[in-house]
């Protein structure tokens, strides 16, 4: 495991195993963790430090020298110090000339400085070759060896050879380097570890808000109304019955919201008669989070499926079944099979199953590894054709299931419409407008516009 | 966001942020879309055009010049014109000498020309460095920024440095370059965006055909026969009962068809006594779409599972349950638990669940990102060992469930065998022949042949 | 398809399609398979062999020469011979000087030799450029063209240009080269194809052992005890009832075992007052297989869900339902809805569904392509926050469901505790200790230690 941890090995005949000495400036937590890991992987490590007194936190096999001496011992110098202290490197410019400097720093906020730390370093020391790397790896993960998360290390830099040298070290540590191009990518790389699902924020807050609203709506109509007017305590509906009413409603509405921005975009393009003007900002943002909206909708749909399937396991359901049968027995009559009912129940179940099946297919194709293996045409086919088919099936499922409530007066407790009626507004609107948009007389000019034609070329001047 | 969109920035001291001017030949839709995107990413863009009159479709920050002048301003020239017009570039050969030409063209059909567009361009202008790129990206996606699909841009070219320059631009536009090697790969890259699931076509048509056949078979036997002879209208069986009969049958047959070509291949190799002859074409093609067959089988199996699980929610099922209980009550007797029946029902359910579980495991390992993380030995273990185990379990599930129909005369309505009997033919045949093939006396010569031994080395001369 | 399979093509004017001659040393199975494939892809192939007599196994379009002559014809020489025979190459050192040697060898055991075969070759022939490649591809897959498994070919070598040449060949054969860096990576690449799920071994054996134990435990208590004391034959419980008792228990225990090592690590760090000492070996290994433990737990949880959902399809269940209703009818009373029971049954179902939902989310984020697309912070959030939430929900699900058995004396047949009680020990312990660890007075020093602080810096000397 612990091959050539000292410089002596450099003289050994087995030259192919020789690793180049690496210098680390800074003895902070990440500098120490990286040093530990490098020594484990067979690199001689020398620390550059203000005080050359050997600190007992530093790995035992590492040397500690002054900055200048340490830098002279290695071709690669890892800058494990904070951006604020980069200025102290300026006097060392001569020693660092031609060396590879690895910037591993992170910031505390997104876009904290106008230019990235690595570009700042390159401007301070124009004679050195700056490479950005390692900032996406956590010190804790390096130390404990438990890299369950991504082993990817983003690397960027202007000097191809310097980048290659750093990428070799990354590989030797058991990590996967990913070349992100020139130093211009450093800003993006420095922002990367600060993000917490940025694309998910809006869809999640929207879903939470809508879910809370529909949950309360159901509690009022199904529990409170029943308690007041029928003196029945159905508070246990909170656990399964109401979630299973909210989940399908949310799934349907969110799925429709995936296709709504495309509808808006088409209308805007038709109205403007050109595609060469940017959409309003809210529409751009909405279009960029369609995948996330769709996946959340899939989550609600899956919950709806499982909540529905456990129905026979519920004490309430078996009590109701028993009550129905016993009342038949006591009335001494056997009800014949109601064919309309059989048709209705089987239809909405079958529609729901097929819709959910297509929905899951859409979810699978949005896995990164699958969507990377299909071309643009295939992706459009799946997401657009199959997606609309799923929306149609799910809307039909809700219509067949909830249809009987539309006209029944009991569905309007306290003059509030039933939740099924609410859930159908957006999907039906999307489907109707989409149907208009694919009529030949509307589709033809739209296709022309999307191919670059302009109705009114003047105004773009 | 919009850094150095003008050439003035080139003189600014912050040289690390400077982007090289890019020239675009052609002002068609894709040329304009790419120009827009490049200007957004900070590249100065100059268009080369026949008429230097500024068209109002062209991005405002771009210059428009004659071809020769535009080419002189940049080291990279994007050729956004169609292959038929490549000849007009020949007079510009001197200006283009040493420049990087990016071929972004696509064809309308697979293998439309004997050599790829990029290779054709390289032959016309041997002094330039041709790189193929960007043809897999859609103009619409570039413009709208909604790159939900793959962000991969395939790049190929003979000059490593030229390729590197183009890949840097690709990265700067927020896309992921994928080096596909020398210009020989251009043909493949040009064919890529024209495909629509080429490997899926045969499996999907086969499945659709078989599904239609079995569906009609069931409609005839279960609905029409019952209507004629028993005067019962079971037309609502079309929604769930019959799909749930067709799905498991399809899943089992398609799963067996995944393993059948391997059986054929082994028999052919045993018969020929060598592995150094190509299989017949139909077998080659069949073997290449085994994964797709398996995934479609998994789709049918999943539908079967959900169709089965919704059974208690069906009006028909609760009517039948009630009828059974009421008849017991009216006859005033409680039936004791039928142990044979309990064993049978629990066995086929357990076999089906385990078979489906293994089937899903197989599906997960065929996800690109998972199969890229297992080596050949692990993949063979999962796909071959676990796959056969899944086939055995699913066949046993069908045998236990459908077994009672084999001998009962009521299963032969109109002298047609029950669908369960039909579904078992292929899987049982595969399992029996596979069992013969793993007998030591057959397995030994087969293994030798697969390791390169030949029974009859003469004929390969 | 079969372009320039002869050397004549090299003189053709279409020079961009010309492929460089490749030499293969060794006419064994893999050498022949590779030669076949290369000729198919348009490479002229020349074999170097001891006997230049043309063997009829060798592809017809290939030349066969002595080693020295063959080597002179090509810039790339594939060494398709075994490591034991590498010494015979030493006399050829002059001919091979400057050539690219591709080491494709594999070993029979992990780490069979102190240095990798490729490094050994590089030491024998220091004048040649050794590249490791192709060892992860099977000859059978190359020959039959059925590369369902990974198309990745790991490539490593010290000479960048030589590596590039080999990677171009890999791409031309329709495979995907993956640059693994310098020749130091050869050992890892040679070990790769020998592994059979190395990280899965311990979790799988642990699961099998525990499953067997709990299965027997249930058989004894549910079947044998009942048979002896109640004279009831419930042997059919083996198929579904007992598996559905063992699966949730296994899922819960394994999920808790995923979080237990993190608890141990925190306690060890608190006790030692430093993070700069390695954990004991068993803990390191345990932490490295947490993902596998979690995925196996997810498998058990999925089986539990399906086993539960098929309940209404079981003959036993419908018999029991019927019996309950009939006894109500015969006693001529209709039981009212038991609200406590309705609450309990709905609560544990809802808790289980939500726990399982989070569990599946965790499983999806551990797919390689998904975890590569999240940063460290996002991964920690999902795996740690959502993971603990899943554990809490699943523990609560078990507590609510199994709670009634804790105090009931009938749960202690033969003085053995009920299986639900056993299953709750580990998860409850984990949750209690975790709760202590996040108390501010404990969390603060722990966070300090993890940021590099040491309570007692002396002892690390």
mmCIF file of C-alpha atoms in Angstrom, chain A residues 70-344:
data_model
loop_
_atom_site.group_PDB
_atom_site.id
_atom_site.type_symbol
_atom_site.label_atom_id
_atom_site.label_comp_id
_atom_site.label_asym_id
_atom_site.label_seq_id
_atom_site.Cartn_x
_atom_site.Cartn_y
_atom_site.Cartn_z
ATOM 1 C CA UNK A 70 9.617 23.636 -0.715
ATOM 2 C CA UNK A 71 8.619 25.053 -4.105
ATOM 3 C CA UNK A 72 12.054 24.303 -5.527
ATOM 4 C CA UNK A 73 11.685 20.605 -4.706
ATOM 5 C CA UNK A 74 8.618 20.050 -6.867
ATOM 6 C CA UNK A 75 7.184 20.828 -10.282
ATOM 7 C CA UNK A 76 3.643 20.907 -8.955
ATOM 8 C CA UNK A 77 2.617 23.168 -6.099
ATOM 9 C CA UNK A 78 -0.788 22.869 -4.535
ATOM 10 C CA UNK A 79 -1.995 26.216 -3.220
ATOM 11 C CA UNK A 80 -4.022 25.223 -0.142
ATOM 12 C CA UNK A 81 -4.414 28.742 1.169
ATOM 13 C CA UNK A 82 -7.301 31.172 1.003
ATOM 14 C CA UNK A 83 -7.725 33.721 -1.762
ATOM 15 C CA UNK A 84 -7.246 36.630 0.638
ATOM 16 C CA UNK A 85 -3.649 35.495 1.232
ATOM 17 C CA UNK A 86 -2.703 34.979 -2.439
ATOM 18 C CA UNK A 87 -0.793 38.268 -2.406
ATOM 19 C CA UNK A 88 1.985 36.803 -0.286
ATOM 20 C CA UNK A 89 2.862 34.593 -3.304
ATOM 21 C CA UNK A 90 3.954 37.609 -5.388
ATOM 22 C CA UNK A 91 7.470 37.785 -3.897
ATOM 23 C CA UNK A 92 7.875 34.101 -4.771
ATOM 24 C CA UNK A 93 7.069 34.768 -8.454
ATOM 25 C CA UNK A 94 10.608 33.930 -9.568
ATOM 26 C CA UNK A 95 10.694 30.591 -7.742
ATOM 27 C CA UNK A 96 7.247 29.721 -9.068
ATOM 28 C CA UNK A 97 8.055 30.658 -12.672
ATOM 29 C CA UNK A 98 7.192 27.732 -14.958
ATOM 30 C CA UNK A 99 5.773 25.658 -12.115
ATOM 31 C CA UNK A 100 2.286 24.180 -12.120
ATOM 32 C CA UNK A 101 0.145 25.853 -9.445
ATOM 33 C CA UNK A 102 -2.978 23.963 -8.467
ATOM 34 C CA UNK A 103 -5.736 26.231 -7.163
ATOM 35 C CA UNK A 104 -8.020 24.195 -4.895
ATOM 36 C CA UNK A 105 -9.859 27.065 -3.224
ATOM 37 C CA UNK A 106 -13.589 27.452 -2.760
ATOM 38 C CA UNK A 107 -15.687 30.462 -2.001
ATOM 39 C CA UNK A 108 -18.450 30.913 0.536
ATOM 40 C CA UNK A 109 -21.014 32.384 -1.867
ATOM 41 C CA UNK A 110 -21.871 31.993 -5.540
ATOM 42 C CA UNK A 111 -19.927 34.475 -7.735
ATOM 43 C CA UNK A 112 -18.323 36.038 -4.652
ATOM 44 C CA UNK A 113 -15.608 37.797 -6.691
ATOM 45 C CA UNK A 114 -15.785 39.248 -10.199
ATOM 46 C CA UNK A 115 -13.208 36.758 -11.471
ATOM 47 C CA UNK A 116 -12.611 33.245 -10.193
ATOM 48 C CA UNK A 117 -9.888 32.509 -7.639
ATOM 49 C CA UNK A 118 -7.881 30.550 -10.192
ATOM 50 C CA UNK A 119 -7.964 33.391 -12.738
ATOM 51 C CA UNK A 120 -6.983 35.809 -9.981
ATOM 52 C CA UNK A 121 -3.988 33.587 -9.155
ATOM 53 C CA UNK A 122 -3.010 33.403 -12.839
ATOM 54 C CA UNK A 123 -3.039 37.205 -13.053
ATOM 55 C CA UNK A 124 -0.882 37.539 -9.934
ATOM 56 C CA UNK A 125 1.680 35.033 -11.221
ATOM 57 C CA UNK A 126 1.649 35.236 -15.014
ATOM 58 C CA UNK A 127 4.817 33.129 -15.250
ATOM 59 C CA UNK A 128 3.226 30.088 -13.623
ATOM 60 C CA UNK A 129 0.789 27.587 -15.097
ATOM 61 C CA UNK A 130 -2.386 27.656 -13.041
ATOM 62 C CA UNK A 131 -4.677 24.629 -12.965
ATOM 63 C CA UNK A 132 -7.979 24.540 -11.075
ATOM 64 C CA UNK A 133 -8.725 21.190 -9.434
ATOM 65 C CA UNK A 134 -9.827 19.312 -6.306
ATOM 66 C CA UNK A 135 -12.238 21.998 -5.059
ATOM 67 C CA UNK A 136 -15.238 19.683 -5.525
ATOM 68 C CA UNK A 137 -13.821 17.011 -3.204
ATOM 69 C CA UNK A 138 -14.455 17.198 0.533
ATOM 70 C CA UNK A 139 -11.561 16.898 2.962
ATOM 71 C CA UNK A 140 -13.584 14.510 5.084
ATOM 72 C CA UNK A 141 -14.176 12.206 2.143
ATOM 73 C CA UNK A 142 -10.511 12.264 1.163
ATOM 74 C CA UNK A 143 -9.445 11.425 4.700
ATOM 75 C CA UNK A 144 -11.905 8.682 5.453
ATOM 76 C CA UNK A 145 -11.684 7.167 2.004
ATOM 77 C CA UNK A 146 -15.467 6.969 1.886
ATOM 78 C CA UNK A 147 -16.055 8.572 -1.451
ATOM 79 C CA UNK A 148 -19.568 7.243 -1.975
ATOM 80 C CA UNK A 149 -20.467 10.425 -3.776
ATOM 81 C CA UNK A 150 -19.081 11.531 -7.058
ATOM 82 C CA UNK A 151 -15.418 10.700 -7.612
ATOM 83 C CA UNK A 152 -15.293 13.328 -10.318
ATOM 84 C CA UNK A 153 -12.690 16.060 -10.024
ATOM 85 C CA UNK A 154 -13.233 18.953 -12.407
ATOM 86 C CA UNK A 155 -9.940 20.187 -13.840
ATOM 87 C CA UNK A 156 -9.373 23.253 -15.998
ATOM 88 C CA UNK A 157 -6.369 25.270 -17.079
ATOM 89 C CA UNK A 158 -4.806 27.007 -20.030
ATOM 90 C CA UNK A 159 -1.689 24.827 -20.257
ATOM 91 C CA UNK A 160 -2.467 21.386 -21.663
ATOM 92 C CA UNK A 161 0.620 19.693 -20.252
ATOM 93 C CA UNK A 162 0.148 21.150 -16.782
ATOM 94 C CA UNK A 163 -3.457 19.965 -16.843
ATOM 95 C CA UNK A 164 -2.289 16.499 -17.891
ATOM 96 C CA UNK A 165 0.120 16.330 -14.943
ATOM 97 C CA UNK A 166 -2.615 17.297 -12.488
ATOM 98 C CA UNK A 167 -5.046 14.824 -14.043
ATOM 99 C CA UNK A 168 -2.485 12.049 -13.566
ATOM 100 C CA UNK A 169 -2.325 12.856 -9.855
ATOM 101 C CA UNK A 170 -6.121 12.873 -9.667
ATOM 102 C CA UNK A 171 -6.225 9.412 -11.238
ATOM 103 C CA UNK A 172 -3.485 8.134 -8.939
ATOM 104 C CA UNK A 173 -5.603 9.144 -5.926
ATOM 105 C CA UNK A 174 -8.418 6.940 -7.205
ATOM 106 C CA UNK A 175 -10.533 9.833 -8.474
ATOM 107 C CA UNK A 176 -11.821 10.582 -11.965
ATOM 108 C CA UNK A 177 -10.555 13.784 -13.586
ATOM 109 C CA UNK A 178 -12.921 15.619 -15.904
ATOM 110 C CA UNK A 179 -11.326 18.126 -18.267
ATOM 111 C CA UNK A 180 -13.495 21.253 -18.327
ATOM 112 C CA UNK A 181 -11.288 23.195 -20.765
ATOM 113 C CA UNK A 182 -9.459 26.463 -20.254
ATOM 114 C CA UNK A 183 -9.201 28.519 -17.072
ATOM 115 C CA UNK A 184 -12.368 30.364 -18.109
ATOM 116 C CA UNK A 185 -14.287 27.407 -16.677
ATOM 117 C CA UNK A 186 -12.875 28.074 -13.190
ATOM 118 C CA UNK A 187 -15.793 30.313 -12.199
ATOM 119 C CA UNK A 188 -18.278 27.561 -12.959
ATOM 120 C CA UNK A 189 -16.135 24.960 -11.179
ATOM 121 C CA UNK A 190 -15.881 27.188 -8.097
ATOM 122 C CA UNK A 191 -19.641 27.713 -8.048
ATOM 123 C CA UNK A 192 -20.401 24.010 -8.454
ATOM 124 C CA UNK A 193 -19.896 22.782 -4.852
ATOM 125 C CA UNK A 194 -21.931 25.672 -3.443
ATOM 126 C CA UNK A 195 -25.141 24.686 -5.172
ATOM 127 C CA UNK A 196 -27.948 22.783 -3.482
ATOM 128 C CA UNK A 197 -30.235 21.555 -6.238
ATOM 129 C CA UNK A 198 -30.622 25.022 -7.822
ATOM 130 C CA UNK A 199 -32.973 23.793 -10.553
ATOM 131 C CA UNK A 200 -35.179 22.043 -8.023
ATOM 132 C CA UNK A 201 -35.966 24.979 -5.775
ATOM 133 C CA UNK A 202 -38.868 26.524 -7.676
ATOM 134 C CA UNK A 203 -40.563 23.195 -8.546
ATOM 135 C CA UNK A 204 -40.271 21.983 -4.948
ATOM 136 C CA UNK A 205 -41.664 25.165 -3.392
ATOM 137 C CA UNK A 206 -44.474 25.249 -5.949
ATOM 138 C CA UNK A 207 -45.353 21.626 -5.163
ATOM 139 C CA UNK A 208 -45.234 22.168 -1.422
ATOM 140 C CA UNK A 209 -47.514 25.189 -1.701
ATOM 141 C CA UNK A 210 -50.058 23.481 -3.926
ATOM 142 C CA UNK A 211 -49.965 20.313 -1.821
ATOM 143 C CA UNK A 212 -50.659 22.260 1.362
ATOM 144 C CA UNK A 213 -53.559 24.079 -0.320
ATOM 145 C CA UNK A 214 -55.198 20.928 -1.660
ATOM 146 C CA UNK A 215 -54.631 19.075 1.601
ATOM 147 C CA UNK A 216 -56.439 21.766 3.580
ATOM 148 C CA UNK A 217 -59.169 21.926 0.936
ATOM 149 C CA UNK A 218 -59.770 18.181 1.359
ATOM 150 C CA UNK A 219 -59.603 18.344 5.155
ATOM 151 C CA UNK A 220 -62.282 21.029 5.133
ATOM 152 C CA UNK A 221 -64.595 19.290 2.687
ATOM 153 C CA UNK A 222 -64.099 15.655 3.690
ATOM 154 C CA UNK A 223 -63.508 15.789 7.433
ATOM 155 C CA UNK A 224 -64.840 19.070 8.833
ATOM 156 C CA UNK A 225 -67.947 19.249 6.607
ATOM 157 C CA UNK A 226 -68.774 15.599 7.314
ATOM 158 C CA UNK A 227 -68.251 16.128 11.034
ATOM 159 C CA UNK A 228 -70.508 19.185 11.154
ATOM 160 C CA UNK A 229 -73.330 18.012 8.918
ATOM 161 C CA UNK A 230 -73.225 14.224 9.293
ATOM 162 C CA UNK A 231 -71.722 13.926 12.792
ATOM 163 C CA UNK A 232 -69.259 11.358 11.470
ATOM 164 C CA UNK A 233 -65.645 11.377 12.661
ATOM 165 C CA UNK A 234 -63.512 10.536 9.643
ATOM 166 C CA UNK A 235 -60.333 12.121 11.032
ATOM 167 C CA UNK A 236 -58.346 8.991 10.103
ATOM 168 C CA UNK A 237 -58.825 10.016 6.458
ATOM 169 C CA UNK A 238 -55.788 12.239 7.052
ATOM 170 C CA UNK A 239 -53.453 9.251 6.830
ATOM 171 C CA UNK A 240 -54.401 7.683 3.495
ATOM 172 C CA UNK A 241 -57.700 8.824 1.992
ATOM 173 C CA UNK A 242 -56.786 12.494 1.684
ATOM 174 C CA UNK A 243 -53.143 11.982 0.616
ATOM 175 C CA UNK A 244 -54.493 9.640 -2.034
ATOM 176 C CA UNK A 245 -56.814 12.419 -3.192
ATOM 177 C CA UNK A 246 -54.095 15.097 -3.207
ATOM 178 C CA UNK A 247 -51.375 13.016 -4.901
ATOM 179 C CA UNK A 248 -53.207 12.307 -8.178
ATOM 180 C CA UNK A 249 -54.401 15.924 -8.357
ATOM 181 C CA UNK A 250 -50.833 17.180 -7.892
ATOM 182 C CA UNK A 251 -49.443 14.683 -10.401
ATOM 183 C CA UNK A 252 -51.933 15.726 -13.052
ATOM 184 C CA UNK A 253 -51.510 19.463 -12.519
ATOM 185 C CA UNK A 254 -47.689 19.288 -12.448
ATOM 186 C CA UNK A 255 -47.640 17.121 -15.569
ATOM 187 C CA UNK A 256 -49.790 19.707 -17.325
ATOM 188 C CA UNK A 257 -47.450 22.456 -16.077
ATOM 189 C CA UNK A 258 -44.613 20.642 -17.877
ATOM 190 C CA UNK A 259 -46.346 21.170 -21.213
ATOM 191 C CA UNK A 260 -47.879 24.588 -20.529
ATOM 192 C CA UNK A 261 -44.701 26.672 -21.165
ATOM 193 C CA UNK A 262 -44.280 25.014 -24.575
ATOM 194 C CA UNK A 263 -47.815 26.148 -25.389
ATOM 195 C CA UNK A 264 -47.045 29.696 -24.230
ATOM 196 C CA UNK A 265 -43.838 29.730 -26.267
ATOM 197 C CA UNK A 266 -45.700 28.682 -29.407
ATOM 198 C CA UNK A 267 -48.347 31.355 -28.891
ATOM 199 C CA UNK A 268 -45.706 34.040 -28.294
ATOM 200 C CA UNK A 269 -43.804 33.022 -31.429
ATOM 201 C CA UNK A 270 -46.987 33.021 -33.493
ATOM 202 C CA UNK A 271 -47.939 36.432 -32.151
ATOM 203 C CA UNK A 272 -44.488 37.962 -32.695
ATOM 204 C CA UNK A 273 -44.004 36.195 -36.010
ATOM 205 C CA UNK A 274 -40.338 35.475 -35.266
ATOM 206 C CA UNK A 275 -38.219 33.182 -33.143
ATOM 207 C CA UNK A 276 -35.321 35.637 -32.932
ATOM 208 C CA UNK A 277 -36.474 37.396 -29.792
ATOM 209 C CA UNK A 278 -35.916 36.059 -26.328
ATOM 210 C CA UNK A 279 -38.881 34.803 -24.345
ATOM 211 C CA UNK A 280 -39.817 36.681 -21.184
ATOM 212 C CA UNK A 281 -37.611 35.691 -18.280
ATOM 213 C CA UNK A 282 -40.302 33.834 -16.355
ATOM 214 C CA UNK A 283 -40.966 31.641 -19.391
ATOM 215 C CA UNK A 284 -37.260 30.886 -19.886
ATOM 216 C CA UNK A 285 -36.925 29.836 -16.254
ATOM 217 C CA UNK A 286 -40.105 27.790 -16.400
ATOM 218 C CA UNK A 287 -38.874 25.941 -19.510
ATOM 219 C CA UNK A 288 -35.582 25.151 -17.816
ATOM 220 C CA UNK A 289 -37.258 23.413 -14.877
ATOM 221 C CA UNK A 290 -39.733 21.318 -16.865
ATOM 222 C CA UNK A 291 -37.730 18.143 -16.224
ATOM 223 C CA UNK A 292 -37.822 18.735 -12.468
ATOM 224 C CA UNK A 293 -41.575 19.473 -12.540
ATOM 225 C CA UNK A 294 -42.110 16.245 -14.459
ATOM 226 C CA UNK A 295 -40.081 14.187 -12.011
ATOM 227 C CA UNK A 296 -41.962 15.606 -9.023
ATOM 228 C CA UNK A 297 -45.210 14.819 -10.841
ATOM 229 C CA UNK A 298 -43.928 11.258 -11.304
ATOM 230 C CA UNK A 299 -43.248 11.069 -7.564
ATOM 231 C CA UNK A 300 -46.830 12.088 -6.765
ATOM 232 C CA UNK A 301 -48.150 9.629 -9.347
ATOM 233 C CA UNK A 302 -46.119 6.795 -7.802
ATOM 234 C CA UNK A 303 -47.412 7.649 -4.333
ATOM 235 C CA UNK A 304 -50.956 7.662 -5.730
ATOM 236 C CA UNK A 305 -50.419 4.182 -7.205
ATOM 237 C CA UNK A 306 -49.128 2.717 -3.945
ATOM 238 C CA UNK A 307 -51.765 4.484 -1.826
ATOM 239 C CA UNK A 308 -54.432 3.040 -4.116
ATOM 240 C CA UNK A 309 -52.986 -0.467 -4.101
ATOM 241 C CA UNK A 310 -52.930 -0.712 -0.293
ATOM 242 C CA UNK A 311 -56.669 0.024 -0.143
ATOM 243 C CA UNK A 312 -57.679 -3.606 0.498
ATOM 244 C CA UNK A 313 -55.239 -3.742 3.447
ATOM 245 C CA UNK A 314 -57.056 -0.887 5.222
ATOM 246 C CA UNK A 315 -59.338 -1.651 8.158
ATOM 247 C CA UNK A 316 -61.816 0.910 6.762
ATOM 248 C CA UNK A 317 -61.966 -0.825 3.376
ATOM 249 C CA UNK A 318 -62.548 -4.305 4.769
ATOM 250 C CA UNK A 319 -65.186 -2.914 7.148
ATOM 251 C CA UNK A 320 -66.977 -1.265 4.213
ATOM 252 C CA UNK A 321 -66.776 -4.428 2.066
ATOM 253 C CA UNK A 322 -68.172 -6.500 4.917
ATOM 254 C CA UNK A 323 -70.974 -4.005 5.529
ATOM 255 C CA UNK A 324 -71.981 -4.107 1.852
ATOM 256 C CA UNK A 325 -72.124 -7.879 1.720
ATOM 257 C CA UNK A 326 -73.953 -8.198 5.040
ATOM 258 C CA UNK A 327 -76.611 -5.713 3.968
ATOM 259 C CA UNK A 328 -77.193 -7.778 0.820
ATOM 260 C CA UNK A 329 -77.532 -10.932 2.919
ATOM 261 C CA UNK A 330 -79.883 -9.331 5.405
ATOM 262 C CA UNK A 331 -82.064 -8.029 2.576
ATOM 263 C CA UNK A 332 -81.925 -11.572 1.245
ATOM 264 C CA UNK A 333 -81.045 -10.581 -2.289
ATOM 265 C CA UNK A 334 -77.935 -10.970 -4.430
ATOM 266 C CA UNK A 335 -77.185 -7.983 -6.576
ATOM 267 C CA UNK A 336 -76.414 -8.827 -10.222
ATOM 268 C CA UNK A 337 -73.252 -7.535 -11.866
ATOM 269 C CA UNK A 338 -73.709 -3.892 -12.886
ATOM 270 C CA UNK A 339 -72.187 -3.848 -16.380
ATOM 271 C CA UNK A 340 -71.936 -0.041 -16.639
ATOM 272 C CA UNK A 341 -70.117 0.049 -13.355
ATOM 273 C CA UNK A 342 -67.792 -2.795 -14.417
ATOM 274 C CA UNK A 343 -66.986 -0.921 -17.631
ATOM 275 C CA UNK A 344 -66.372 2.351 -15.794
#
